[in-house]
Coordinates of C-alpha atoms and ligand atoms in Angstrom, one line a residue:
X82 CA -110.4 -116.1 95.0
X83 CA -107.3 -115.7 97.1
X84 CA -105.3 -119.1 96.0
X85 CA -104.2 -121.1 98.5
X86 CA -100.5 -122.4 98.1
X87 CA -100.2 -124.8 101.0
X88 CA -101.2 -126.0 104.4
X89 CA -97.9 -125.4 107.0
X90 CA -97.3 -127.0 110.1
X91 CA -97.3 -124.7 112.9
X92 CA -94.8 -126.9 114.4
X93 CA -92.5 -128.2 112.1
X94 CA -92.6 -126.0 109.1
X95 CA -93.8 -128.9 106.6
X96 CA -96.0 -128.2 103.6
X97 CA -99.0 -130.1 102.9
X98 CA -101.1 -130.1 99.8
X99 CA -104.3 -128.5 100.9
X100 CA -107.2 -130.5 101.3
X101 CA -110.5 -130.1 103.0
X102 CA -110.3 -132.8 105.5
X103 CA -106.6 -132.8 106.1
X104 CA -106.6 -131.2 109.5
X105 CA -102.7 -132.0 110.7
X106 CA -99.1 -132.3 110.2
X107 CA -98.6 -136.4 109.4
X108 CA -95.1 -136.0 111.1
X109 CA -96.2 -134.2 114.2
X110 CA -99.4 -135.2 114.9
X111 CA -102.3 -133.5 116.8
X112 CA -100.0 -131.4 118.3
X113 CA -99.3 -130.0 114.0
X114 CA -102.0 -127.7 113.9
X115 CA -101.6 -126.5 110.0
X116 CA -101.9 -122.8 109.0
X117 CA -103.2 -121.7 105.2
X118 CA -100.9 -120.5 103.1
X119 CA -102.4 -117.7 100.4
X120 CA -100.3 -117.0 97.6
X121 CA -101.4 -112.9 98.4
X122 CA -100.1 -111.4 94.7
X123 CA -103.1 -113.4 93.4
X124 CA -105.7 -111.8 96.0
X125 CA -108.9 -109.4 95.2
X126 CA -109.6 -107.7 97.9
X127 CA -109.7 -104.2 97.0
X128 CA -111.7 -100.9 98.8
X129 CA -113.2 -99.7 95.6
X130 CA -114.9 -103.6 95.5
X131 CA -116.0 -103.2 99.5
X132 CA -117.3 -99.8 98.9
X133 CA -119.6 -101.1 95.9
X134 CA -120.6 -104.4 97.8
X135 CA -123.7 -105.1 99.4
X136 CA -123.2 -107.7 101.1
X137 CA -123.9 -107.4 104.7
X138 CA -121.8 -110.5 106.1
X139 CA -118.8 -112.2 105.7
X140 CA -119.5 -113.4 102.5
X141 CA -118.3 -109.8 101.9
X142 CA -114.8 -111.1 101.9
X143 CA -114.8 -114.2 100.0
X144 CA -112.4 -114.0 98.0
X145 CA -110.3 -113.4 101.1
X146 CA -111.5 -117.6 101.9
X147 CA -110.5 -120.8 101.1
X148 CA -113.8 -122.0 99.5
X149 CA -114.1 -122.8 95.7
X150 CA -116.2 -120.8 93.8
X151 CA -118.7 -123.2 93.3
X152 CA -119.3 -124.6 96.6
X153 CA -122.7 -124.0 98.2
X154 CA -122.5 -121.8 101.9
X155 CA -125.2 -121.2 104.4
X156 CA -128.3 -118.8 104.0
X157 CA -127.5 -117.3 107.8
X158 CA -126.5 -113.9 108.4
X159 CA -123.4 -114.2 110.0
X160 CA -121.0 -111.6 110.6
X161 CA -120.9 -108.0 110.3
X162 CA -121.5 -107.2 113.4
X163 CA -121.9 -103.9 115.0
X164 CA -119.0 -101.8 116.4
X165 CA -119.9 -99.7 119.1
X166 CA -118.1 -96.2 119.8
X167 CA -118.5 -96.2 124.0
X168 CA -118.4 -92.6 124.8
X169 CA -119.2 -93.7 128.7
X170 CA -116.0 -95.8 128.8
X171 CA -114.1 -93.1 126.9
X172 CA -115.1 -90.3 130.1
X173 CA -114.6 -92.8 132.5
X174 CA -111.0 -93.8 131.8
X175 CA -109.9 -90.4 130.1
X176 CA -110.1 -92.0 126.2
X177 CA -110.7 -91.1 123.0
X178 CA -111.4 -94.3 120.9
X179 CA -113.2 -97.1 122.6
X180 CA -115.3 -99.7 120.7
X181 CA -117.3 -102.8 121.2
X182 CA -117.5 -105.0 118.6
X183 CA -120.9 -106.9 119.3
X184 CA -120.2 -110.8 117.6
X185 CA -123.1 -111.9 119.9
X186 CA -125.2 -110.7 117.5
X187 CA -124.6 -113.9 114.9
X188 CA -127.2 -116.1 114.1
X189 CA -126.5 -118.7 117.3
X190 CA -125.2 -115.5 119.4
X191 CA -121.5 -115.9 119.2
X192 CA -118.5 -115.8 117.1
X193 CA -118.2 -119.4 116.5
X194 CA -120.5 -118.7 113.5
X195 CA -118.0 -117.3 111.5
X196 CA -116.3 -120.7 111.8
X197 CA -119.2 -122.8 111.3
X198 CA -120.2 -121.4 108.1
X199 CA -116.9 -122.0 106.9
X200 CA -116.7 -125.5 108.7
X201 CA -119.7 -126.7 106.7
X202 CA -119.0 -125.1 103.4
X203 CA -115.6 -127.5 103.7
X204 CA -117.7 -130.4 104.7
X205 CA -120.1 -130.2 101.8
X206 CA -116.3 -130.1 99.5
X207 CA -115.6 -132.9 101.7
X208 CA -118.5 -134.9 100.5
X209 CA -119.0 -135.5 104.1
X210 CA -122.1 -137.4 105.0
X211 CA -121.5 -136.5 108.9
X212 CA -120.3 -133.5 110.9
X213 CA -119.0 -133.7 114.6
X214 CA -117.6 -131.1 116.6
X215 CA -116.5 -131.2 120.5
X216 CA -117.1 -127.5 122.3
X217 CA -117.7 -125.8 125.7
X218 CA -120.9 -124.7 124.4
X219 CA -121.3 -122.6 121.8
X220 CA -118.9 -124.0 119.1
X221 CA -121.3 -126.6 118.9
X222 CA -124.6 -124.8 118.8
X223 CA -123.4 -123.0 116.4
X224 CA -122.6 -125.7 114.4
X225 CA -125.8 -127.4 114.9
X226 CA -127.5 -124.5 113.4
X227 CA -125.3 -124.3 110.3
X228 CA -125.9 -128.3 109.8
X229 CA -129.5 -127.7 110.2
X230 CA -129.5 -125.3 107.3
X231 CA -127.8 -127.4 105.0
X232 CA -129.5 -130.2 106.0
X233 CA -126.2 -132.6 107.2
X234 CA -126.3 -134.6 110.4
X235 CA -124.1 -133.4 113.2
X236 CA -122.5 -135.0 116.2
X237 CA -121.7 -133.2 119.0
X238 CA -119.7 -133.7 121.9
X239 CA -119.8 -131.4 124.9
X240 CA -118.9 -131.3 128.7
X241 CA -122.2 -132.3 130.8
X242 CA -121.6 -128.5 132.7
X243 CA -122.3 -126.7 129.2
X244 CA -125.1 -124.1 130.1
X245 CA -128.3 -125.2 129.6
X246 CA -129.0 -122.8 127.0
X247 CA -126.5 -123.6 125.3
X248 CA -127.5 -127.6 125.2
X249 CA -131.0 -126.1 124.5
X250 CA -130.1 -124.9 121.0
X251 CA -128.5 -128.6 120.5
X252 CA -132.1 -129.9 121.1
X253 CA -133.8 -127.4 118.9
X254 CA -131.5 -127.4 115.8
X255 CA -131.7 -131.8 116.3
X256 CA -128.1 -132.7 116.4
X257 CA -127.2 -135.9 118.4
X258 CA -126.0 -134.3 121.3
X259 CA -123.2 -136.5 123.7
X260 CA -123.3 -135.2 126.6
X261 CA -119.8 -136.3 128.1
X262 CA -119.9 -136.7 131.8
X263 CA -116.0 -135.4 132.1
X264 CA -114.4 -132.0 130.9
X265 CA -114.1 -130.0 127.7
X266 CA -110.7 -131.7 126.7
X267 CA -111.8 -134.8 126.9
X268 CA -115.4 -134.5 125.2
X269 CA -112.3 -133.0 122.4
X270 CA -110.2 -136.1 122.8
X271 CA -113.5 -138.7 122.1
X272 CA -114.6 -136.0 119.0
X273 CA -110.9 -136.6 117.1
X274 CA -111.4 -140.4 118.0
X275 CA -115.5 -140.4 116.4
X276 CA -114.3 -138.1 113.7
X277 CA -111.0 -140.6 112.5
X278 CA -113.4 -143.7 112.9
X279 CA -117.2 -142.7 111.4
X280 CA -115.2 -140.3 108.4
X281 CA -117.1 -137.2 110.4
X282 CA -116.2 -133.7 109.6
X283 CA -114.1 -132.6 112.1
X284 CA -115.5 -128.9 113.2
X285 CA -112.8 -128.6 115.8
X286 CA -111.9 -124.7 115.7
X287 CA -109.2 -126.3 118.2
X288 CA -107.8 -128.2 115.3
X289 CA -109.4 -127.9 111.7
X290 CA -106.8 -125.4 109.9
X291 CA -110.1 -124.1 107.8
X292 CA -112.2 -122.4 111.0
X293 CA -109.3 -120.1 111.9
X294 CA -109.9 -118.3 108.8
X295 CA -113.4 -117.5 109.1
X296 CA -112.7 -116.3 112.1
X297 CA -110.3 -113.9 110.6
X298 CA -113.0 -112.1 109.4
X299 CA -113.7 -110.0 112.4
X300 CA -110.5 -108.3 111.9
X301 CA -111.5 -107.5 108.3
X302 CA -114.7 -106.0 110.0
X303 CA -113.1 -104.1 112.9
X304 CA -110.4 -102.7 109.5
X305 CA -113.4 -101.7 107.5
X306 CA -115.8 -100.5 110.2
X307 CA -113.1 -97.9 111.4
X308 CA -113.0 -96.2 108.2
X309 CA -110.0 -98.7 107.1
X310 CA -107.9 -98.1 109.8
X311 CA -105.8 -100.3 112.1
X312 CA -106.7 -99.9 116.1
X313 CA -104.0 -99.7 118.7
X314 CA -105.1 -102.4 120.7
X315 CA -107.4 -105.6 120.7
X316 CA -108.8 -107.0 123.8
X317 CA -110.2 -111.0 123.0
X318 CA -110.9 -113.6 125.9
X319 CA -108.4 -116.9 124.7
X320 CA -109.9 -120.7 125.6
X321 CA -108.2 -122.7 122.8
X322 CA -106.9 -119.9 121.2
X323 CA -108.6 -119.8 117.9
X324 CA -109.9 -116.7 118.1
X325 CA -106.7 -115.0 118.9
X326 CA -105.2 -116.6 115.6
X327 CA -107.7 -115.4 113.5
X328 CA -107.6 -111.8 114.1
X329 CA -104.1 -112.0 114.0
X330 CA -104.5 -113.9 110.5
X331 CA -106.9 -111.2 109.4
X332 CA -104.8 -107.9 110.3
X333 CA -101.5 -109.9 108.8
X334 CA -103.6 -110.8 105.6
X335 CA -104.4 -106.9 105.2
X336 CA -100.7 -106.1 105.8
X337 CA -99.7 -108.7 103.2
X338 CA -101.9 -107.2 100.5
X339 CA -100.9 -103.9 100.8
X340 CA -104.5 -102.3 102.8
X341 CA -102.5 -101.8 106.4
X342 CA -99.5 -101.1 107.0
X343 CA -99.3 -102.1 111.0
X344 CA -101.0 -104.9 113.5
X345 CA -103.2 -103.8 116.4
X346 CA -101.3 -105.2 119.6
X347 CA -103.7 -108.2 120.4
X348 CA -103.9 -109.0 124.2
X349 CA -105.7 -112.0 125.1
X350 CA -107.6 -112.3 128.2
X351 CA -108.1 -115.7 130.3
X352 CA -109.8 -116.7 133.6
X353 CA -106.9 -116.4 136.4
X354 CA -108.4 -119.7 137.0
X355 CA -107.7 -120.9 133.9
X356 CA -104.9 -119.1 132.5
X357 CA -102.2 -121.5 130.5
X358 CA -101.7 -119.1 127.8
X359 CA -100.8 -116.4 130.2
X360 CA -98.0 -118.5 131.5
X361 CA -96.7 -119.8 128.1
X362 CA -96.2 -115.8 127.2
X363 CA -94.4 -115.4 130.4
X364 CA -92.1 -118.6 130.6
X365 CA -92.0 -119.8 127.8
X366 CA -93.3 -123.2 128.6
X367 CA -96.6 -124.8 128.5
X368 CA -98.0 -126.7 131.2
X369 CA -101.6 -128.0 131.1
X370 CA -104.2 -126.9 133.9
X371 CA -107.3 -128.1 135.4
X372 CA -109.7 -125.0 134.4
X373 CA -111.4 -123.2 137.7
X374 CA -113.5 -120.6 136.3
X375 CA -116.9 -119.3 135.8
X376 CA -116.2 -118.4 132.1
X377 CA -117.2 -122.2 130.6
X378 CA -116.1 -121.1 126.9
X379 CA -112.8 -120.7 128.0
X380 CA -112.3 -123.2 130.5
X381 CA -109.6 -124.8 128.6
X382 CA -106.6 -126.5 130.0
X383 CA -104.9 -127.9 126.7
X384 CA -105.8 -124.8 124.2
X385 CA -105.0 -126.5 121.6
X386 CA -104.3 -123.7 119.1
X387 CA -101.7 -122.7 121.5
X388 CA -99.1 -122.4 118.6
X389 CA -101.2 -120.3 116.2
X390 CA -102.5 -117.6 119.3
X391 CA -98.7 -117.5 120.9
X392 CA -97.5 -116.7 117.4
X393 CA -100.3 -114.1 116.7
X394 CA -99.6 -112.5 120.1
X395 CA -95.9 -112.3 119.7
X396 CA -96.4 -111.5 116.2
X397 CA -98.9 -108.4 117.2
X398 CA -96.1 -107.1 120.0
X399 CA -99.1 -108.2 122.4
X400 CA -99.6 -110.0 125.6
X401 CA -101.9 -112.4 127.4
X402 CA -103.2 -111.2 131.0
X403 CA -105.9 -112.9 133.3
X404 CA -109.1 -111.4 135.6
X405 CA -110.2 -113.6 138.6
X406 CA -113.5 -114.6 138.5
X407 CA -114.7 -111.6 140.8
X408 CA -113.9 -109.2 137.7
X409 CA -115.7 -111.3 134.9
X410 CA -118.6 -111.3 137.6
X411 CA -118.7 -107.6 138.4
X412 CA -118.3 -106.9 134.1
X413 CA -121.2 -109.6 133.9
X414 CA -123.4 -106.5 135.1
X415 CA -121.0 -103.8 134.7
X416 CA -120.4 -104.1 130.9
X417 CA -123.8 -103.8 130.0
X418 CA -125.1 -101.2 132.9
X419 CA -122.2 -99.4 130.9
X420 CA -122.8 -100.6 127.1
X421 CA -125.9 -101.5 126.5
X422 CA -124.5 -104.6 125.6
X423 CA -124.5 -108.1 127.3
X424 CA -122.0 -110.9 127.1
X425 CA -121.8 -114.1 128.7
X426 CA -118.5 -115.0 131.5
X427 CA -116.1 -115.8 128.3
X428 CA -117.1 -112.9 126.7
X429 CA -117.0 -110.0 129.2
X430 CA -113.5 -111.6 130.3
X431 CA -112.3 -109.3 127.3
X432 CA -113.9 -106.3 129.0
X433 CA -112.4 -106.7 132.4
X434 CA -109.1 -106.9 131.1
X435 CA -109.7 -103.9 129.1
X436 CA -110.6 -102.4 132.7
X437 CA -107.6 -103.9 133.8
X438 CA -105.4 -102.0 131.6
X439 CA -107.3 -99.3 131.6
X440 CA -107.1 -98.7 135.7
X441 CA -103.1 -99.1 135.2
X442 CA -102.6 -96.3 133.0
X443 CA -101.3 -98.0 130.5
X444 CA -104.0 -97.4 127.8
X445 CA -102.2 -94.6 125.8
X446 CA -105.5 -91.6 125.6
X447 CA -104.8 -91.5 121.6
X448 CA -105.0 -95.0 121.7
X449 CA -107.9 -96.9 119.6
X450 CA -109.1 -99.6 121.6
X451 CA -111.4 -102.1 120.4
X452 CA -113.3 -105.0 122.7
X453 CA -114.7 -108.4 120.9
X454 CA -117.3 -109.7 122.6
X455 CA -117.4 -113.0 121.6
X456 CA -120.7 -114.6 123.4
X457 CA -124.4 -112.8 124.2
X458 CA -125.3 -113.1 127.5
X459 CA -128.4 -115.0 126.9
X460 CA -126.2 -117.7 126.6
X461 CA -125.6 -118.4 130.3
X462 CA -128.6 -116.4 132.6
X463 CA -127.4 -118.7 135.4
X464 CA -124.3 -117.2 135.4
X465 CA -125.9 -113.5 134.8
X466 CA -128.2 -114.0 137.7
X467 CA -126.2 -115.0 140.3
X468 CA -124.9 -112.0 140.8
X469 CA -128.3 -109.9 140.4
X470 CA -130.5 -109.8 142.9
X471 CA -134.3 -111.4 142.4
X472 CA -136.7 -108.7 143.7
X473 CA -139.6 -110.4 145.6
X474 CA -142.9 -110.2 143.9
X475 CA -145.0 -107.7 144.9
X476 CA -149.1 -106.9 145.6
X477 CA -150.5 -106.3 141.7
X478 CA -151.9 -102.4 143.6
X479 CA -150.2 -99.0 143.4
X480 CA -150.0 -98.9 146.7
X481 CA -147.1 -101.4 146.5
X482 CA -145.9 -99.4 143.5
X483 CA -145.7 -96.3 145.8
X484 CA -144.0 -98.3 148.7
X485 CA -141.1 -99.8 145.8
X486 CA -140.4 -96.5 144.7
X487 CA -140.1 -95.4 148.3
Ligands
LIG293 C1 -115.0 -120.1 122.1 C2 -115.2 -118.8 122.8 C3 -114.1 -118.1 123.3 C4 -112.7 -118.5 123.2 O1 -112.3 -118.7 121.9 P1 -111.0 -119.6 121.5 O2 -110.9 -119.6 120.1 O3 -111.3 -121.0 122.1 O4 -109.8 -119.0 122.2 C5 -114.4 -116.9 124.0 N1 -115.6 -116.5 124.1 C6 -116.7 -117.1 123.7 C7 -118.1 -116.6 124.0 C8 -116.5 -118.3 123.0 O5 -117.6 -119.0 122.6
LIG294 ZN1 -95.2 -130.9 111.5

């Protein structure tokens, strides 16, 4: 196993001893978010070993995570998801490399299950008797399924406007569901508060130092999936920034070990109505925002990873850009009229910045782009069918048939 040396602040630079529910800095705070430090002369990962390994998930790269040997993980399949070569895309903008990388397909139908199975692997090392989470949506039905298979309660706290699907596979996989009549940041702010009084396991990707590094996962898929090489670019829709880190933490791990010798240039999308990270990038400063978009998974106003995704995007030479809410609506259809593939508001927010870039010209043609698509589709149908139209029913006779096809 890869050793881990330390837990660093983001902020202040401090060194922590690790520990599987130490989630912060003790001089800074909340605002501390704390990044694993690997001691990478010690680490296993080697292409002979992936070549010879079965393993179809991200168990694949274990030793590449900070989980004892011993410690019992999840039966669910999560992770290596499919990456799509999108020869459609490729004709219409004039490319040669275009891939979608599908993370809907996890066992609760986003990428938050790459952080849950690492979220309770830490709580069952935490000798946790709870686990609580605060989400948009899917962070905690994803959790909720990954409790359920290990058989550990969770509490979860999410914004009353969560999709109803999403609060659906709450209520199947039984966790106590708080539905917080208020926002996203909020539901987050009463989660830390439960989590520091009832000794929960805190599964807040926003927060939990551990999460980030399953996450990081996808950007040992997207490395290994392209025949070990590094694309040129990485589109990923940014809420609390999480995700952003992670790829960033799992293309710098690969540089650090000697298996790549370059990042891809990350460039985070967001909701123009909704877009704090977009503006850090470009001034510098943070200022929070009240979100205004139809992309509910990253309808954040205090991302609260903000350090971690500003350094992975600077780090990657990237950039943060937004999409109004028309483009995520037309890619809600577009993308899989185009793809075969379908992605709810969050998720396609990825794809129409890639569109974005892609109508500027500034897409090099040799360039190898890769989309994550974070969410499936089936997450949100509200969302997908208000902007399809319902055909009326018709008479069950051909005659009908004959008239529709007219
Ligand atoms: C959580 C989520 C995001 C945003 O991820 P962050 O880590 O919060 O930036 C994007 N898309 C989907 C579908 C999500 O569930
Ligand atoms: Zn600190």
């Amino acid at each position: 196993m890869a050793k881990v040396i330390s837990m660093k602040c983001m902020k202040c630079g401090r060194e922590e001893t690790p520990r599987p529910d130490r989630y912060t800095c003790d001089t800074c705070g909340i605002d501390g978010i704390l990044d694993i430090i690997y001691d990478y002369k010690s680490t296993p990962l080697t292409i002979n070993d992936l070549e010879r390994n079965p393993d179809r998930s991200l168990w694949r790269y274990r030793c590449m995570l900070p989980i004892e040997a011993e410690t019992p993980v999840s039966p669910l399949q999560v992770g290596w998801t499919p990456l799509y070569k999108q020869t459609r895309l490729e004709r219409e903008f004039g490319l040669g490399n275009v891939f979608i990388k599908d993370d809907g397909r996890n066992p609760s139908a986003s990428l938050k299950d790459r952080a849950s199975a690492i979220g309770v692997a830490k709580a069952i090392e935490a000798k946790a008797k709870a686990i609580c989470a605060a989400s948009t949506g899917n962070a905690a039905s994803s959790l909720s399924a990954f409790a359920a298979s290990m058989g550990i309660p969770a509490y979860i706290f999410v914004p009353k406007r969560a999709p109803r699907a999403k609060v659906a596979q709450l209520l199947v996989y039984g966790a106590h569901t708080l539905l917080i009549d208020s926002t996203y940041d909020r539901a987050f702010e009463l989660s830390v508060e439960a989590s520091r009084r009832y000794g929960f396991y805190s599964r807040n990707c926003a927060y939990n130092p551990y999460l980030v590094e399953g996450k990081k996962t996808v950007a040992y898929e997207i490395w290994e999936q392209l025949g070990y090489k590094i694309p040129d670019r990485v589109y990923v829709s940014i809420g609390d920034g999480c995700i952003t880190a992670g790829l960033y933490k799992g293309f710098y791990d690969l540089v650090q070990i000697g298996l790549s010798d370059r990042l891809p240039r990350i460039i985070g999308v967001q909701a123009a109505g909704c877009n704090p990270m977009e503006v850090a990038m470009k001034t510098g400063e943070f200022k929070e925002q009240t979100p205004d978009t139809i992309a509910d998974s990253i309808a954040v106003g205090v991302p609260r990873n903000r350090l971690k995704a500003l350094r992975g995007l600077k780090a990657s030479a990237g950039e943060c850009i937004s999409v109004t809410d028309d483009a995520i609506r037309e890619s809600l259809v577009g993308m899989p009229r185009v793809t075969g593939v379908f992605g709810e508001p969050a998720a396609v927010t990825a794809y129409a910045g890639f569109r974005k870039q892609a109508h500027s010209g500034v897409i090099g043609n040799n360039e190898t782009v890769v989309i994550l698509i974070t969410g499936n589709g089936l997450k949100d149908i509200e969302s997908a069918l208000s902007v399809c139209t319902m055909p009326e029913p018709i008479d069950p006779t051909f005659d009908a048939v004959e008239k529709y096809l007219r």
